[in-house]
mmCIF file of C-alpha atoms in Angstrom:
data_model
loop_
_atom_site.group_PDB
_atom_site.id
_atom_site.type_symbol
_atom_site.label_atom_id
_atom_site.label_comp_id
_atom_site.label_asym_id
_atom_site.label_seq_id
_atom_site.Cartn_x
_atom_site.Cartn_y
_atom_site.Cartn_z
ATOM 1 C CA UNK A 1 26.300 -17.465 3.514
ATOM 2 C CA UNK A 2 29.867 -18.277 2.573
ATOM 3 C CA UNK A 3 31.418 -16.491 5.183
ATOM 4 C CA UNK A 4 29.339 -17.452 7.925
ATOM 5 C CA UNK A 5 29.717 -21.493 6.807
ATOM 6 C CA UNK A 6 33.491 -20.312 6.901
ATOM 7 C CA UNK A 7 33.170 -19.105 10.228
ATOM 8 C CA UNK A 8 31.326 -21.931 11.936
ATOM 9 C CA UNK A 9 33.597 -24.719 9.841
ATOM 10 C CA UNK A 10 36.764 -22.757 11.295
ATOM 11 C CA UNK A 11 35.393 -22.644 14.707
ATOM 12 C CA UNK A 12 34.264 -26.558 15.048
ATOM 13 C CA UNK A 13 38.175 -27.566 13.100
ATOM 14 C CA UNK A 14 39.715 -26.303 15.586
ATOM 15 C CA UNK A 15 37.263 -27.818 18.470
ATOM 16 C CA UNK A 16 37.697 -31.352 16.872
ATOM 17 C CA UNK A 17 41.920 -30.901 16.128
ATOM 18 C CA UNK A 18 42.181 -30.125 20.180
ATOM 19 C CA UNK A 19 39.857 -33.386 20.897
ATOM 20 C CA UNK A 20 42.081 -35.403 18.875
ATOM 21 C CA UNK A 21 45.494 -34.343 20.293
ATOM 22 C CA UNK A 22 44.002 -34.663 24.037
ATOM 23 C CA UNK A 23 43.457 -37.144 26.295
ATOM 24 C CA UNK A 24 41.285 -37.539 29.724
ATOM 25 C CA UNK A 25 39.633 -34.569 31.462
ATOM 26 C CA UNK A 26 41.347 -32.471 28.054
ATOM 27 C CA UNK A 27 38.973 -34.710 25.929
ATOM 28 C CA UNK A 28 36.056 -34.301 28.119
ATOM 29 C CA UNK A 29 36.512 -30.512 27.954
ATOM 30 C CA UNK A 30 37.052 -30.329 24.321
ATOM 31 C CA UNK A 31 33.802 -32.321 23.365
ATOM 32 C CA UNK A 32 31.910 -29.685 25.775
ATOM 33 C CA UNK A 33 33.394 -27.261 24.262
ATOM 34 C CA UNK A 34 32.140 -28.817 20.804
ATOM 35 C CA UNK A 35 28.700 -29.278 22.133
ATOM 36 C CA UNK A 36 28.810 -25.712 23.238
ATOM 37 C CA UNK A 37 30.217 -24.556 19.657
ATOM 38 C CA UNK A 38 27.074 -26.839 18.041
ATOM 39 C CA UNK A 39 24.484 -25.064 20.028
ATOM 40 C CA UNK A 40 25.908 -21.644 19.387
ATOM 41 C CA UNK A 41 24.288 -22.186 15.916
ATOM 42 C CA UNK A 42 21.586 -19.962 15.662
ATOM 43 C CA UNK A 43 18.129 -20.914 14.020
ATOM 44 C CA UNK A 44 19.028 -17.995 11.713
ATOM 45 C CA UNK A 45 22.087 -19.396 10.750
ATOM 46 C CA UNK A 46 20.367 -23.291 10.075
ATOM 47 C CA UNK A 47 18.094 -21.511 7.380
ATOM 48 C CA UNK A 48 20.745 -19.524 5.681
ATOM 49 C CA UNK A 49 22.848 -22.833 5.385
ATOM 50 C CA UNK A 50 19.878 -24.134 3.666
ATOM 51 C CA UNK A 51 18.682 -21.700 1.283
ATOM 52 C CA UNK A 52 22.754 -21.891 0.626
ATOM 53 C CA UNK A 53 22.372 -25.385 -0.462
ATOM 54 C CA UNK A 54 18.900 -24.942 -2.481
ATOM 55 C CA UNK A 55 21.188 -22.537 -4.765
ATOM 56 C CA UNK A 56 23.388 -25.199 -5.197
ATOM 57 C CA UNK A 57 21.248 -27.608 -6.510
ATOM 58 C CA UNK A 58 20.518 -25.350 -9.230
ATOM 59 C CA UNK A 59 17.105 -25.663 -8.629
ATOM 60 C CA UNK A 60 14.296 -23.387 -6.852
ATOM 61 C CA UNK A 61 11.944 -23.325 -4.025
ATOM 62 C CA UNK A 62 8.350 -22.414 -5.026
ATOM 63 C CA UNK A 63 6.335 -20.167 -2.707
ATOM 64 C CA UNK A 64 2.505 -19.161 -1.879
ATOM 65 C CA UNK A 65 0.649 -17.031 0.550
ATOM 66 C CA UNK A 66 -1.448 -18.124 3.081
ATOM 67 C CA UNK A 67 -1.186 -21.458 1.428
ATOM 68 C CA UNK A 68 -3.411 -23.302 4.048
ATOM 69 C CA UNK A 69 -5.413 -20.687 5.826
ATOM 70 C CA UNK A 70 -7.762 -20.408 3.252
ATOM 71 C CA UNK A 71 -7.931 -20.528 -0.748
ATOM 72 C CA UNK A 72 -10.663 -20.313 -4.274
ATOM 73 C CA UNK A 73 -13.875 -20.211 -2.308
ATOM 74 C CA UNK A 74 -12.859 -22.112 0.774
ATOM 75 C CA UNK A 75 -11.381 -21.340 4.337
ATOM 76 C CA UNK A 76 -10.079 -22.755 7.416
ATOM 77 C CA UNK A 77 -10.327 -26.241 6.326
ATOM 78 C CA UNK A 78 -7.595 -28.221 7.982
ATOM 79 C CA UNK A 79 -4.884 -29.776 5.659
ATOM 80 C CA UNK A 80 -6.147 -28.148 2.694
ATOM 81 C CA UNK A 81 -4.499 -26.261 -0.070
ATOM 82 C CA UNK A 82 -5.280 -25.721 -3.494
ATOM 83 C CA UNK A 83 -1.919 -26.326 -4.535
ATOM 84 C CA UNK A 84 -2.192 -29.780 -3.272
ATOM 85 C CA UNK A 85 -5.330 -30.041 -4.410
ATOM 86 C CA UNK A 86 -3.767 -29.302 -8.233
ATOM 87 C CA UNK A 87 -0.178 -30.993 -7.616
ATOM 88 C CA UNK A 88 -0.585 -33.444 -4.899
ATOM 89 C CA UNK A 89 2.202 -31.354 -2.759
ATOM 90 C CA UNK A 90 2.351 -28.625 -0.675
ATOM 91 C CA UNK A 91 4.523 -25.516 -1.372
ATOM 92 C CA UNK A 92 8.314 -25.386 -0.126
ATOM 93 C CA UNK A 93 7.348 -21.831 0.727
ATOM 94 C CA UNK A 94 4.549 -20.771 3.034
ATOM 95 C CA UNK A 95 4.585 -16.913 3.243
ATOM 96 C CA UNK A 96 2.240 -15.199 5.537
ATOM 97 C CA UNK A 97 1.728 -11.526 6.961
ATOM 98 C CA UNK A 98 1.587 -10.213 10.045
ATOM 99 C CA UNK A 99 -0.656 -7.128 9.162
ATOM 100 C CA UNK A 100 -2.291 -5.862 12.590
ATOM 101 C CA UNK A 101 0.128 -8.092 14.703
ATOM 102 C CA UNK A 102 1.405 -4.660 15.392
ATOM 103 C CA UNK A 103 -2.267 -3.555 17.147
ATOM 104 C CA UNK A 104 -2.049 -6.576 19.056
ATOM 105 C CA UNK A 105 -5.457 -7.687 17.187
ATOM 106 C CA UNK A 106 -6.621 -11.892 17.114
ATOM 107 C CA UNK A 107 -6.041 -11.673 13.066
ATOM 108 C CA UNK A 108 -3.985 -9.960 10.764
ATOM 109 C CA UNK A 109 -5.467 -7.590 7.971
ATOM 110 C CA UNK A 110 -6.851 -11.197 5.562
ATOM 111 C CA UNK A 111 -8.860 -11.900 8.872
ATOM 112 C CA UNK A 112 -6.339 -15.078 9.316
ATOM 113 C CA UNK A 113 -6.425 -15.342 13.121
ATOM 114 C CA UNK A 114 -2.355 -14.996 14.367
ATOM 115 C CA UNK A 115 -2.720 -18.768 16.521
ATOM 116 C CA UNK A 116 -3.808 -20.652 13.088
ATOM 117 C CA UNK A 117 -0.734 -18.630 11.736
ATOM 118 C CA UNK A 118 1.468 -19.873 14.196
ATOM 119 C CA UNK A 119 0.012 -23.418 13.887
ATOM 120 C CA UNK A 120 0.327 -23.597 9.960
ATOM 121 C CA UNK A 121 3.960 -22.374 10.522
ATOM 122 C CA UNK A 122 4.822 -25.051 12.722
ATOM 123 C CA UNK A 123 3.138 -27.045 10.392
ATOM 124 C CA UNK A 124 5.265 -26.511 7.454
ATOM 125 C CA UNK A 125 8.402 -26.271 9.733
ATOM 126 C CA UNK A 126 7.524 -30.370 10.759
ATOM 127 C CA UNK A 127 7.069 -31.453 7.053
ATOM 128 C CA UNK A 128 10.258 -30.188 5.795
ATOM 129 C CA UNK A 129 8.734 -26.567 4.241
ATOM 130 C CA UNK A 130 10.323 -23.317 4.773
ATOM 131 C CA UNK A 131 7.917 -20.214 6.357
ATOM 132 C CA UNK A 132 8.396 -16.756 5.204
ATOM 133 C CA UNK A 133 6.837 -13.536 6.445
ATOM 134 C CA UNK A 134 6.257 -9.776 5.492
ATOM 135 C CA UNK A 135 4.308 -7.246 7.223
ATOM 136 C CA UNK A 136 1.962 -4.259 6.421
ATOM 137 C CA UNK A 137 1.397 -2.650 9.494
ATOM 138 C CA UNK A 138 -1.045 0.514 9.600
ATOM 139 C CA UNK A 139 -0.099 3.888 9.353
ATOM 140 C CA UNK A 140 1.322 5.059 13.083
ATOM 141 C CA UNK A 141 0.461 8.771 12.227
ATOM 142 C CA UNK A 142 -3.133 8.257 10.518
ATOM 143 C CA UNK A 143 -4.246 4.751 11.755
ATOM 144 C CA UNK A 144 -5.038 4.164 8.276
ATOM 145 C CA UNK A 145 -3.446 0.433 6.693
ATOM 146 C CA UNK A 146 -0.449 0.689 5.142
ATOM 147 C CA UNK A 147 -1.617 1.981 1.727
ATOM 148 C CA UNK A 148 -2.551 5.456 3.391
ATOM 149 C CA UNK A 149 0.256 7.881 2.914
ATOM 150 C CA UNK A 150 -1.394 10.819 4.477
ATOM 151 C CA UNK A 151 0.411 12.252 7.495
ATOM 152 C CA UNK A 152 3.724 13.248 5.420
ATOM 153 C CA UNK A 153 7.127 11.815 5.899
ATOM 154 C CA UNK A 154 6.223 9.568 9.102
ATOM 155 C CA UNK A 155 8.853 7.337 8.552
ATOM 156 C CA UNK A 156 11.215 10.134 9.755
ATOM 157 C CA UNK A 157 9.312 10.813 12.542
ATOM 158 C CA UNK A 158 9.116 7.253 13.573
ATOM 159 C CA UNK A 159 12.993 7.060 13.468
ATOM 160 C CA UNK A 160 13.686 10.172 15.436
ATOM 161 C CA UNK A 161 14.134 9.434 19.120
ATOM 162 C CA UNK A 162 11.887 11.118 21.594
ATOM 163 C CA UNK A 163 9.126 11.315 19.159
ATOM 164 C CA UNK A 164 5.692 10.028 20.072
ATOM 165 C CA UNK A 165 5.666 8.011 16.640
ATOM 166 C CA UNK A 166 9.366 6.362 17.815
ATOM 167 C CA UNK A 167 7.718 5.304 20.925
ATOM 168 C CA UNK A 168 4.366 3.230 18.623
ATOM 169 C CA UNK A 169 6.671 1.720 15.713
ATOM 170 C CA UNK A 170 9.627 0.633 18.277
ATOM 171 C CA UNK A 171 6.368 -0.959 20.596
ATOM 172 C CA UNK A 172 4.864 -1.987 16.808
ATOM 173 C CA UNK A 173 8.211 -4.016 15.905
ATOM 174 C CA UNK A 174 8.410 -5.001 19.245
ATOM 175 C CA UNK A 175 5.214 -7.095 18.740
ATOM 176 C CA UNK A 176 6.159 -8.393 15.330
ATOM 177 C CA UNK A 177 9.402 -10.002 17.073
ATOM 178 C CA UNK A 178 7.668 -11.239 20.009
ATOM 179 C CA UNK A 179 5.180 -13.001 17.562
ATOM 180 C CA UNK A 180 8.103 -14.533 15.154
ATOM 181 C CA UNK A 181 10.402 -15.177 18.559
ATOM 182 C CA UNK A 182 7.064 -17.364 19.396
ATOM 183 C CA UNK A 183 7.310 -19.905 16.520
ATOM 184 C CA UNK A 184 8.754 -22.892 18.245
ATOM 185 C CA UNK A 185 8.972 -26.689 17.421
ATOM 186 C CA UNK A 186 7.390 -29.749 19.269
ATOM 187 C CA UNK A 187 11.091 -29.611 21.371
ATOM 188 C CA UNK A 188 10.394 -25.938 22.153
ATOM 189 C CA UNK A 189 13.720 -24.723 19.575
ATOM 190 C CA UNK A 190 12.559 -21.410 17.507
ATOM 191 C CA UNK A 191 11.878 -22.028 14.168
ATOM 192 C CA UNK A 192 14.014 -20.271 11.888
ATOM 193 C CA UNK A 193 12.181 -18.154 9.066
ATOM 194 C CA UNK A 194 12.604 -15.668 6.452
ATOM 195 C CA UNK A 195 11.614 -11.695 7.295
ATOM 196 C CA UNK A 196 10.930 -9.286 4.891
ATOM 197 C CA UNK A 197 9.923 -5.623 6.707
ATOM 198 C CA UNK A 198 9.038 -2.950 4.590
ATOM 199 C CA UNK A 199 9.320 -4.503 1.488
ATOM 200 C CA UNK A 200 8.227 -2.658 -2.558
ATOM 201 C CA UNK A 201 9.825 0.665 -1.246
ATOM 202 C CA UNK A 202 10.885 1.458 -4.341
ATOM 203 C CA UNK A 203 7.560 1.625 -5.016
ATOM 204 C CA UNK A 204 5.268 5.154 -3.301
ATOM 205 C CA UNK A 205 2.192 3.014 -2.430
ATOM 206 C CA UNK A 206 3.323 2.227 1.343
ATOM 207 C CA UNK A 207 3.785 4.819 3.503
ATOM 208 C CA UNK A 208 7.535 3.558 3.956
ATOM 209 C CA UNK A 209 8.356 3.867 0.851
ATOM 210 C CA UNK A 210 8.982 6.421 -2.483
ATOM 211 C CA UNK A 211 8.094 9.717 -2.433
ATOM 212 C CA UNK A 212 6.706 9.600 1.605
ATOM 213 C CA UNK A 213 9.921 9.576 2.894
ATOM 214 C CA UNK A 214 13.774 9.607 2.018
ATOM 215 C CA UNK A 215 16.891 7.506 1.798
ATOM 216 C CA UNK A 216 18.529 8.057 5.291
ATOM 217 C CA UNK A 217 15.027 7.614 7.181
ATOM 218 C CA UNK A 218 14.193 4.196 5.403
ATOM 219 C CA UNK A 219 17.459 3.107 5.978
ATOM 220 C CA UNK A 220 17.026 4.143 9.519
ATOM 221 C CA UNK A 221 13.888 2.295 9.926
ATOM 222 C CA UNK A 222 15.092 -0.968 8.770
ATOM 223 C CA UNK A 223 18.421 -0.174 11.533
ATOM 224 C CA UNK A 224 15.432 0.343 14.182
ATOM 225 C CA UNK A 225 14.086 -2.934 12.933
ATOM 226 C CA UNK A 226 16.897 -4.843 13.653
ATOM 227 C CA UNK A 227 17.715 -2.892 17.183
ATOM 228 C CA UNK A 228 14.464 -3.915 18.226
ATOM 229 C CA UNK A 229 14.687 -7.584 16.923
ATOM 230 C CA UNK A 230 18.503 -8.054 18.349
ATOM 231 C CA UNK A 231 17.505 -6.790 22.085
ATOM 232 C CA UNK A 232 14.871 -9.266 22.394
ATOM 233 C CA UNK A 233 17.166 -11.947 21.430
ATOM 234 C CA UNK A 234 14.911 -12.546 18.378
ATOM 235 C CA UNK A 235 17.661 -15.407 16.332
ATOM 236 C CA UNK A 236 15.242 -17.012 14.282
ATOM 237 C CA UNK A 237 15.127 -14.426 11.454
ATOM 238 C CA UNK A 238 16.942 -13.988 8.131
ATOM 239 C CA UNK A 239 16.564 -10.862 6.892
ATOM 240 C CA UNK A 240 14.948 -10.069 3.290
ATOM 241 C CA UNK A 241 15.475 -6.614 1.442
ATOM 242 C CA UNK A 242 12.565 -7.006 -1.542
ATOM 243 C CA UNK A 243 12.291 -3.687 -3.397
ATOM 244 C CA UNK A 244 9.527 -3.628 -6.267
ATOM 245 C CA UNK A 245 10.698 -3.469 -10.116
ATOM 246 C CA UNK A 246 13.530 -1.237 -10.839
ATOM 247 C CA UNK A 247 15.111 -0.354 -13.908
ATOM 248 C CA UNK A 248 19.392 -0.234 -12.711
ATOM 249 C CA UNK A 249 21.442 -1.334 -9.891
ATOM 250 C CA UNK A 250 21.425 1.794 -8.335
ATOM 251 C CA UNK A 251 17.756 2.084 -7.962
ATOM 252 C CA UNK A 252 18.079 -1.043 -6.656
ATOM 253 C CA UNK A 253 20.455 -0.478 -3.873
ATOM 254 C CA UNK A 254 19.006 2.990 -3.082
ATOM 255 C CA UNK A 255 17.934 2.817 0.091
ATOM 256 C CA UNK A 256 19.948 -0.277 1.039
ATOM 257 C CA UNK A 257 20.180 -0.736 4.958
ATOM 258 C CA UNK A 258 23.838 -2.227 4.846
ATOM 259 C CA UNK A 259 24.764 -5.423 4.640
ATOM 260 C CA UNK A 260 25.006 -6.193 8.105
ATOM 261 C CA UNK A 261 21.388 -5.907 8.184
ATOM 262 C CA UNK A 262 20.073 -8.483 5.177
ATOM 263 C CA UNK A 263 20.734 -11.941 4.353
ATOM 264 C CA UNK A 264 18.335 -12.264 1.146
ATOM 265 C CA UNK A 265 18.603 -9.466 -1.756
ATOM 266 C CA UNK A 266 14.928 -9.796 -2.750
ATOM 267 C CA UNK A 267 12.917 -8.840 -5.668
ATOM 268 C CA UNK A 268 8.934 -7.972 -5.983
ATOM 269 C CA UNK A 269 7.868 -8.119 -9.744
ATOM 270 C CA UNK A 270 3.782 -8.460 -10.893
ATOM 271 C CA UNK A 271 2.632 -9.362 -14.366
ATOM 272 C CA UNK A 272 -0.422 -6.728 -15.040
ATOM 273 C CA UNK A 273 -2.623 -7.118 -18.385
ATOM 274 C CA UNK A 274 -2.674 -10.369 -19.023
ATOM 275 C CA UNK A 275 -0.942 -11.016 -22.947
ATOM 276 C CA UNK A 276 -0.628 -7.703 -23.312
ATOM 277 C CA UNK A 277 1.766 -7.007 -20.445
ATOM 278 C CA UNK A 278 4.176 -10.234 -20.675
ATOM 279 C CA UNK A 279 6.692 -8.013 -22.548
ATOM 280 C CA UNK A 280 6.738 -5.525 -19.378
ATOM 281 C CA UNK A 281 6.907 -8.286 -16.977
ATOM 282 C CA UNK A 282 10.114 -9.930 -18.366
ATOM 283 C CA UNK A 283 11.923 -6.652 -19.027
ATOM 284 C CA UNK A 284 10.909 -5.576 -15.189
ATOM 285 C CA UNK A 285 11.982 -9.186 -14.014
ATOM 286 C CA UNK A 286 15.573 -9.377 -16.200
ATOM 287 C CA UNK A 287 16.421 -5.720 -14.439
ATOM 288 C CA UNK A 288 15.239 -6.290 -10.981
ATOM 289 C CA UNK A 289 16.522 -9.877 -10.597
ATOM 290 C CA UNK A 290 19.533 -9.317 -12.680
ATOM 291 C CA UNK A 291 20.421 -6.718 -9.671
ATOM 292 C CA UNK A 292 19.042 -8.851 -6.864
ATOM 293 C CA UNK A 293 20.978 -11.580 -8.076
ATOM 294 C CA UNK A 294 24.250 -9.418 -9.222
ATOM 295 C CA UNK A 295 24.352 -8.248 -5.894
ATOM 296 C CA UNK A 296 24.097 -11.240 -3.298
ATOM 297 C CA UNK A 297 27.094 -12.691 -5.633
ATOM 298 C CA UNK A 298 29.019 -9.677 -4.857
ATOM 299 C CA UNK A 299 28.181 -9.309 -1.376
ATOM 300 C CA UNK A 300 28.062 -13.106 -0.211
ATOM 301 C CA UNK A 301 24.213 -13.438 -0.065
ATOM 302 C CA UNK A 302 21.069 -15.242 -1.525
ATOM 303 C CA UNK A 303 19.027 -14.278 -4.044
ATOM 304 C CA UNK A 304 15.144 -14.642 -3.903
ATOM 305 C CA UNK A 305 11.961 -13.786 -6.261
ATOM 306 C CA UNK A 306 10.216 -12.923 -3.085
ATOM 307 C CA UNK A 307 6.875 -12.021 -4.496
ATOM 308 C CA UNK A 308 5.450 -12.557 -7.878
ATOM 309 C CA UNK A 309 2.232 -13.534 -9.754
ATOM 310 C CA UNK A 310 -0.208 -12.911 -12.583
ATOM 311 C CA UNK A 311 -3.743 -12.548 -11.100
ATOM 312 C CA UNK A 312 -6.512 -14.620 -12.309
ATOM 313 C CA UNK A 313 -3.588 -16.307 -14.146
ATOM 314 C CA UNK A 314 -5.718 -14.940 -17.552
ATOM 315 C CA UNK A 315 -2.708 -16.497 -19.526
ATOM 316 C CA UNK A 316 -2.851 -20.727 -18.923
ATOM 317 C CA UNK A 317 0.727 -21.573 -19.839
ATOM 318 C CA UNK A 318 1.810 -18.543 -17.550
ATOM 319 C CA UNK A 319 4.045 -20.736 -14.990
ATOM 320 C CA UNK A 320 5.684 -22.531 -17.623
ATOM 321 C CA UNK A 321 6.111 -20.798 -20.520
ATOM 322 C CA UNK A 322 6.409 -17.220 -19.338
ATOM 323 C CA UNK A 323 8.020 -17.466 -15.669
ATOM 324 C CA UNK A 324 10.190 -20.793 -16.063
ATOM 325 C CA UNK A 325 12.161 -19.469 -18.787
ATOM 326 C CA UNK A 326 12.689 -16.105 -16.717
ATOM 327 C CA UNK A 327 13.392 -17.855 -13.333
ATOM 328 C CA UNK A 328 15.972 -20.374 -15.219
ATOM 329 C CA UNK A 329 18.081 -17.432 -15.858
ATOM 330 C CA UNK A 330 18.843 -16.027 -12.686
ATOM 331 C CA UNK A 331 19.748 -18.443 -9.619
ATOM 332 C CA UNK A 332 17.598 -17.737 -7.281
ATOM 333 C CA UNK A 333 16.555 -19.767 -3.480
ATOM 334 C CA UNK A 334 12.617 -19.493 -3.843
ATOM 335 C CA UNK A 335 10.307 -17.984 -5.989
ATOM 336 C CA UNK A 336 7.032 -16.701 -3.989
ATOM 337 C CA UNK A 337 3.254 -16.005 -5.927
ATOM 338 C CA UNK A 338 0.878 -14.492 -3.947
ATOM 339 C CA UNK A 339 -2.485 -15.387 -2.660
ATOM 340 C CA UNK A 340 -5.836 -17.426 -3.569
ATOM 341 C CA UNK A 341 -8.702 -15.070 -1.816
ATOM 342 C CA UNK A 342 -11.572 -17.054 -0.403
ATOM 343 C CA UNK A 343 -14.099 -13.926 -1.326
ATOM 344 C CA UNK A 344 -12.973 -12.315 -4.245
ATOM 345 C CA UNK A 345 -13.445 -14.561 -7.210
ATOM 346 C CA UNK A 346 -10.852 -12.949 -9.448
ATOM 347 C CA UNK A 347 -7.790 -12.582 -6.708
ATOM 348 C CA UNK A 348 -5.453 -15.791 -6.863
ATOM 349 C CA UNK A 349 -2.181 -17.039 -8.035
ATOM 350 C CA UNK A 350 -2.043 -20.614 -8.420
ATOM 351 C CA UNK A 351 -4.429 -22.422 -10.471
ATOM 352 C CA UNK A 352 -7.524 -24.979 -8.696
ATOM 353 C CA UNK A 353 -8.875 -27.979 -9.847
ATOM 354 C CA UNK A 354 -10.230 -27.171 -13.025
ATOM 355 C CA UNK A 355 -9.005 -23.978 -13.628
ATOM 356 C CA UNK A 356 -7.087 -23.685 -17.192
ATOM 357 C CA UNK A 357 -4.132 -23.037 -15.710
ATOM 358 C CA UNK A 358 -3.996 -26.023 -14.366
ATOM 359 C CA UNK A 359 -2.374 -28.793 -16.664
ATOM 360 C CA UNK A 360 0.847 -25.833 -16.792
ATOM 361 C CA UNK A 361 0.868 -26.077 -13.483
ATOM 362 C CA UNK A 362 0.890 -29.917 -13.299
ATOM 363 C CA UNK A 363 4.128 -29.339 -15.869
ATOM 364 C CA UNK A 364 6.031 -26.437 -13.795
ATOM 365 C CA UNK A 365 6.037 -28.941 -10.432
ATOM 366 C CA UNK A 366 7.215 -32.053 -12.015
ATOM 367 C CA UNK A 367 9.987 -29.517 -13.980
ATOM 368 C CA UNK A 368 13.056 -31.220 -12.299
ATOM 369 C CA UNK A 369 14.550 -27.132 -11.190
ATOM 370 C CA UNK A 370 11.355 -26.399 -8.445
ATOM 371 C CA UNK A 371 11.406 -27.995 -5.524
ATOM 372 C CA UNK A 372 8.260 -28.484 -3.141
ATOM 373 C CA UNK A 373 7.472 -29.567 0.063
ATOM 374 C CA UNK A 374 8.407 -33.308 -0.706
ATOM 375 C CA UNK A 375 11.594 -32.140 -2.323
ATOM 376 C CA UNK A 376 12.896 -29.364 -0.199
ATOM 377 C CA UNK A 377 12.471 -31.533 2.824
ATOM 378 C CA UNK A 378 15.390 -33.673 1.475
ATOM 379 C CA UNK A 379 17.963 -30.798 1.799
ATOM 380 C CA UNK A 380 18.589 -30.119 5.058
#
């Protein structure tokens, strides 16, 4: 983020030092010129500036999925959300998927349709909230979701030009750009969000990602994402790289695409087993976001938790007395739990009314470090 602020503050110096020295038609030209400098400002850009200045606040954004498309035993109800419901705000982070997007199906894999997707997006854009994305597309050699790994290393096929696989995943990403390039304001201007393609690949449960394929192919697909992205003129994206838990830096930056290619050094880290697995959990978190964070200071970017969560939330005081203290040590832009199914009791994130976990959760929000949708749409 640094040395793109650098770049634009350069660039509109000197526009502003030749409309001071100028006079008549000069002046006239030089405040085009300005103008012209102003609009060159990709959406992309915006956001990065602004996740820059959440870090320096020292505080955090706080994140859920599918906030308002549906939640504990409810769906589609306008203006709903249980975190309102619980806090009396909305989150600063809406993340949602675009599973299927790639098929060109009405509704992604959650049965979410894609226009109340768009619509919640532009939503959150218009109250000051920040919209994030991922994507588990299907299997291109199986048609199975994204959790079938049969077929053997199709990433490398899908990378390898001429292939009949190349020709469905660059058609695939193709989609997933048109959709994102689609997200527009009430003025028609893109709405910048955050992108997070083939995210946990650390992990061998996608068919991008561990054992089904190797280091130059990944890093291949993500440089096929971008292609795609950048010939469409797609300039509304910052890019997220969110491995799962890793143990080291260097199983961290693996299969990193290069840093031309990500804005956000991410991090994916679950708490499993309730009490019993809280001692996991922080050791995964301290290595994973210790190298997440380690490495955007080194290489100019943000940080992010960009997925995280305890299901059920089996422990009450889990948001304040397990992942506060573990957040507050690394500086991270946004922190990101996952989702409150409508139809399987036992599968959410954040508390509801009347859920145990609820009181902690009053606590964590009025902690002065998270930010919400009220706060975040102070910092511009």
């Amino acid at each position: 983020m640094k040395y793109i602020a650098t770049i634009i503050s350069v660039a509109l110096a000197g526009v502003f030092t030749v409309t001071g020295c100028s006079g008549g038609k000069n002046n006239a030209s030089a405040e085009a010129e300005a103008a012209d400098t102003v609009a060159a400002v990709t959406p992309r850009v915006q956001l990065i500036e602004r996740l820059g200045k959440v870090r320096d606040t020292g505080k955090f954004a706080f994140g859920h999925h599918d906030d308002t498309a549906y939640g504990h035993t409810w769906r589609g109800e306008d203006g709903r959300s249980d975190v309102k419901e619980v806090t009396g705000d909305y989150p600063a982070i809406m993340n949602w998927d675009l599973g299927l997007v790639e098929w060109g199906a009405g509704k992604q894999l959650d049965g979410v349709p894609f226009e109340l997707i768009h619509n919640e997006a532009v939503k959150q854009d218009a109250r000051g909230g920040i919209n994030t994305f991922s994507w588990h597309p299907r299997n291109p050699a199986t048609k199975g979701d994204s959790w079938d790994t049969a077929g053997g290393n199709v990433v490398k096929e899908a990378v390898t030009g001429g292939s009949a696989l190349n020709d469905t995943v660059r058609e695939w990403i193709g989609r997933a750009a048109d959709f994102i390039g689609s997200i527009r304001d009430a003025a028609g201007n893109r709405i910048p969000v955050v992108f997070r393609p083939w995210h946990e690949h650390t992990g061998s449960w996608f068919w991008w990602g561990g054992d089904n394929t190797d280091t130059e192919s990944y890093r291949k697909l993500w440089h096929m994402t971008r292609e795609v992205f950048d010939a469409k003129g797609i300039d509304n994206v910052v890019w997220a790289y969110s491995p799962d838990k890793v143990d080291t830096v260097e199983q961290y930056m693996e299969r990193y695409p290069g840093d031309e290619y990500v804005d956000i050094m991410g991090a994916d880290v679950y708490c499993f087993d309730g009490k019993d697995g809280l001692e996991q959990y922080a050791a995964k978190v301290k290595s994973t976001l210790s190298a997440a964070v380690s490495q955007a200071e080194a290489r100019g970017k943000l940080a992010a938790f960009t997925e995280t969560g305890l299901e059920s939330i089996t422990v009450p005081a889990w948001y304040t007395d397990v992942l506060m203290p573990l957040v507050k040590e690394f500086p991270v832009v946004y922190v990101s739990v996952w989702r409150n199914a409508d139809n399987i009791p036992r599968h959410f994130y954040t508390p509801y009314p009347g859920h145990p976990a609820e009181e902690s959760f009053k606590a964590f929000y009025n902690d002065s470090i998270t930010l919400f949708a009220k706060d975040i749409s102070e910092i511009k």
